[in-house]
């Protein structure tokens, strides 16, 4: 309700217009950013579309269709003759996000670690 009122009224701060938007989670914002090139292409061609949260709904002549990912939508647009390029894997997975937030980082690969551990353990082997 607050956003609705803010959208109705033009608000300025230091002679610049302020714009308000929903407070989305980081993951949803990243997924929404993936659709930017697709939305631009649809807008240029006058094709109606909506972006509910992290999806894209396109209103084709044959009826509306909802896409779960930007890549899925880009593939469909390419099939329909609208050339779109999207970057694959631009939204980091949970493992990448965890690696960034953890205070420690892995050094070397697991094969090196296994070899070093085996060498150390051989010193304790019974003869």
mmCIF file of C-alpha atoms in Angstrom:
data_model
loop_
_atom_site.group_PDB
_atom_site.id
_atom_site.type_symbol
_atom_site.label_atom_id
_atom_site.label_comp_id
_atom_site.label_asym_id
_atom_site.label_seq_id
_atom_site.Cartn_x
_atom_site.Cartn_y
_atom_site.Cartn_z
ATOM 1 C CA UNK A 1 0.000 0.000 0.000
ATOM 2 C CA UNK A 2 2.908 2.336 0.751
ATOM 3 C CA UNK A 3 4.495 1.606 -2.630
ATOM 4 C CA UNK A 4 1.193 2.187 -4.384
ATOM 5 C CA UNK A 5 0.946 5.665 -2.875
ATOM 6 C CA UNK A 6 4.609 6.417 -3.635
ATOM 7 C CA UNK A 7 4.078 5.447 -7.270
ATOM 8 C CA UNK A 8 1.077 7.782 -7.551
ATOM 9 C CA UNK A 9 2.926 10.784 -6.165
ATOM 10 C CA UNK A 10 6.056 12.186 -7.799
ATOM 11 C CA UNK A 11 8.702 12.501 -5.110
ATOM 12 C CA UNK A 12 11.867 14.529 -5.623
ATOM 13 C CA UNK A 13 15.013 14.781 -3.534
ATOM 14 C CA UNK A 14 17.589 17.471 -4.364
ATOM 15 C CA UNK A 15 15.836 18.121 -7.704
ATOM 16 C CA UNK A 16 16.049 14.453 -8.734
ATOM 17 C CA UNK A 17 13.110 12.074 -9.011
ATOM 18 C CA UNK A 18 13.027 9.154 -6.585
ATOM 19 C CA UNK A 19 11.736 5.813 -7.833
ATOM 20 C CA UNK A 20 10.479 3.038 -5.585
ATOM 21 C CA UNK A 21 10.443 -0.684 -6.248
ATOM 22 C CA UNK A 22 9.694 -3.857 -4.362
ATOM 23 C CA UNK A 23 12.300 -5.191 -1.944
ATOM 24 C CA UNK A 24 13.312 -8.448 -3.657
ATOM 25 C CA UNK A 25 15.830 -11.013 -2.409
ATOM 26 C CA UNK A 26 19.276 -10.903 -4.050
ATOM 27 C CA UNK A 27 18.712 -14.167 -5.924
ATOM 28 C CA UNK A 28 15.440 -12.906 -7.391
ATOM 29 C CA UNK A 29 17.034 -9.612 -8.453
ATOM 30 C CA UNK A 30 19.820 -11.510 -10.218
ATOM 31 C CA UNK A 31 17.320 -13.710 -12.048
ATOM 32 C CA UNK A 32 15.284 -10.640 -13.034
ATOM 33 C CA UNK A 33 18.439 -8.994 -14.428
ATOM 34 C CA UNK A 34 18.944 -11.980 -16.733
ATOM 35 C CA UNK A 35 15.696 -11.059 -18.501
ATOM 36 C CA UNK A 36 16.782 -7.503 -19.376
ATOM 37 C CA UNK A 37 17.885 -8.231 -22.966
ATOM 38 C CA UNK A 38 14.806 -10.377 -23.571
ATOM 39 C CA UNK A 39 12.442 -7.705 -22.243
ATOM 40 C CA UNK A 40 14.148 -5.074 -24.390
ATOM 41 C CA UNK A 41 13.707 -7.198 -27.532
ATOM 42 C CA UNK A 42 10.055 -7.891 -26.722
ATOM 43 C CA UNK A 43 9.380 -4.203 -26.053
ATOM 44 C CA UNK A 44 10.985 -3.200 -29.391
ATOM 45 C CA UNK A 45 8.630 -5.586 -31.201
ATOM 46 C CA UNK A 46 5.550 -4.513 -29.241
ATOM 47 C CA UNK A 47 5.030 -7.951 -27.683
ATOM 48 C CA UNK A 48 3.248 -7.840 -24.322
ATOM 49 C CA UNK A 49 5.063 -9.453 -21.380
ATOM 50 C CA UNK A 50 5.080 -9.541 -17.581
ATOM 51 C CA UNK A 51 7.766 -10.474 -15.043
ATOM 52 C CA UNK A 52 6.172 -12.134 -12.016
ATOM 53 C CA UNK A 53 9.035 -12.461 -9.512
ATOM 54 C CA UNK A 54 11.802 -14.453 -11.219
ATOM 55 C CA UNK A 55 9.821 -15.655 -14.238
ATOM 56 C CA UNK A 56 8.785 -14.184 -17.566
ATOM 57 C CA UNK A 57 5.285 -14.403 -19.013
ATOM 58 C CA UNK A 58 5.000 -13.566 -22.707
ATOM 59 C CA UNK A 59 1.603 -13.019 -24.302
ATOM 60 C CA UNK A 60 2.004 -14.595 -27.743
ATOM 61 C CA UNK A 61 -0.764 -14.546 -30.358
ATOM 62 C CA UNK A 62 -1.336 -18.235 -29.554
ATOM 63 C CA UNK A 63 -1.740 -17.428 -25.842
ATOM 64 C CA UNK A 64 0.381 -16.585 -22.793
ATOM 65 C CA UNK A 65 3.416 -18.707 -21.910
ATOM 66 C CA UNK A 66 5.478 -18.548 -18.704
ATOM 67 C CA UNK A 67 9.216 -19.235 -18.737
ATOM 68 C CA UNK A 68 11.089 -20.328 -15.616
ATOM 69 C CA UNK A 69 14.524 -19.142 -16.780
ATOM 70 C CA UNK A 70 16.024 -16.527 -19.075
ATOM 71 C CA UNK A 71 17.742 -19.256 -21.086
ATOM 72 C CA UNK A 72 14.428 -21.046 -21.688
ATOM 73 C CA UNK A 73 12.836 -17.777 -22.846
ATOM 74 C CA UNK A 74 15.844 -16.904 -25.057
ATOM 75 C CA UNK A 75 15.717 -20.336 -26.701
ATOM 76 C CA UNK A 76 12.009 -19.855 -27.471
ATOM 77 C CA UNK A 77 12.569 -16.356 -28.868
ATOM 78 C CA UNK A 78 15.402 -17.642 -31.054
ATOM 79 C CA UNK A 79 13.061 -20.370 -32.373
ATOM 80 C CA UNK A 80 10.546 -17.633 -33.210
ATOM 81 C CA UNK A 81 13.154 -15.638 -35.129
ATOM 82 C CA UNK A 82 14.055 -13.079 -32.467
ATOM 83 C CA UNK A 83 17.811 -13.263 -31.879
ATOM 84 C CA UNK A 84 18.702 -13.102 -28.182
ATOM 85 C CA UNK A 85 21.989 -13.888 -26.478
ATOM 86 C CA UNK A 86 22.077 -14.610 -22.755
ATOM 87 C CA UNK A 87 24.993 -15.548 -20.569
ATOM 88 C CA UNK A 88 24.681 -19.039 -19.159
ATOM 89 C CA UNK A 89 25.205 -19.546 -15.452
ATOM 90 C CA UNK A 90 25.215 -15.887 -14.475
ATOM 91 C CA UNK A 91 23.365 -16.626 -11.241
ATOM 92 C CA UNK A 92 25.763 -18.265 -8.773
ATOM 93 C CA UNK A 93 24.700 -21.571 -7.291
ATOM 94 C CA UNK A 94 24.517 -22.311 -3.606
ATOM 95 C CA UNK A 95 28.057 -23.737 -3.525
ATOM 96 C CA UNK A 96 29.565 -20.567 -5.009
ATOM 97 C CA UNK A 97 27.606 -18.394 -2.580
ATOM 98 C CA UNK A 98 28.755 -20.524 0.364
ATOM 99 C CA UNK A 99 32.379 -20.366 -0.755
ATOM 100 C CA UNK A 100 32.206 -16.577 -0.838
ATOM 101 C CA UNK A 101 30.678 -16.330 2.640
ATOM 102 C CA UNK A 102 32.860 -18.886 4.434
ATOM 103 C CA UNK A 103 35.875 -17.491 6.273
ATOM 104 C CA UNK A 104 38.163 -20.250 4.914
ATOM 105 C CA UNK A 105 39.078 -21.274 1.400
ATOM 106 C CA UNK A 106 40.325 -24.570 -0.033
ATOM 107 C CA UNK A 107 43.935 -24.722 -1.155
ATOM 108 C CA UNK A 108 44.986 -27.177 -3.857
ATOM 109 C CA UNK A 109 42.810 -29.946 -5.188
ATOM 110 C CA UNK A 110 41.533 -33.023 -3.374
ATOM 111 C CA UNK A 111 43.957 -35.384 -5.184
ATOM 112 C CA UNK A 112 46.981 -33.555 -3.771
ATOM 113 C CA UNK A 113 45.460 -33.670 -0.304
ATOM 114 C CA UNK A 114 44.804 -37.405 -0.563
ATOM 115 C CA UNK A 115 48.393 -38.098 -1.676
ATOM 116 C CA UNK A 116 49.843 -35.996 1.160
ATOM 117 C CA UNK A 117 47.615 -37.695 3.735
ATOM 118 C CA UNK A 118 48.597 -41.147 2.466
ATOM 119 C CA UNK A 119 52.308 -40.269 2.665
ATOM 120 C CA UNK A 120 51.956 -39.014 6.238
ATOM 121 C CA UNK A 121 49.991 -42.076 7.323
ATOM 122 C CA UNK A 122 52.622 -44.434 5.892
ATOM 123 C CA UNK A 123 54.985 -43.214 8.619
ATOM 124 C CA UNK A 124 52.664 -44.763 11.225
ATOM 125 C CA UNK A 125 52.288 -48.088 9.381
ATOM 126 C CA UNK A 126 53.292 -51.256 11.290
ATOM 127 C CA UNK A 127 56.206 -53.231 9.942
#
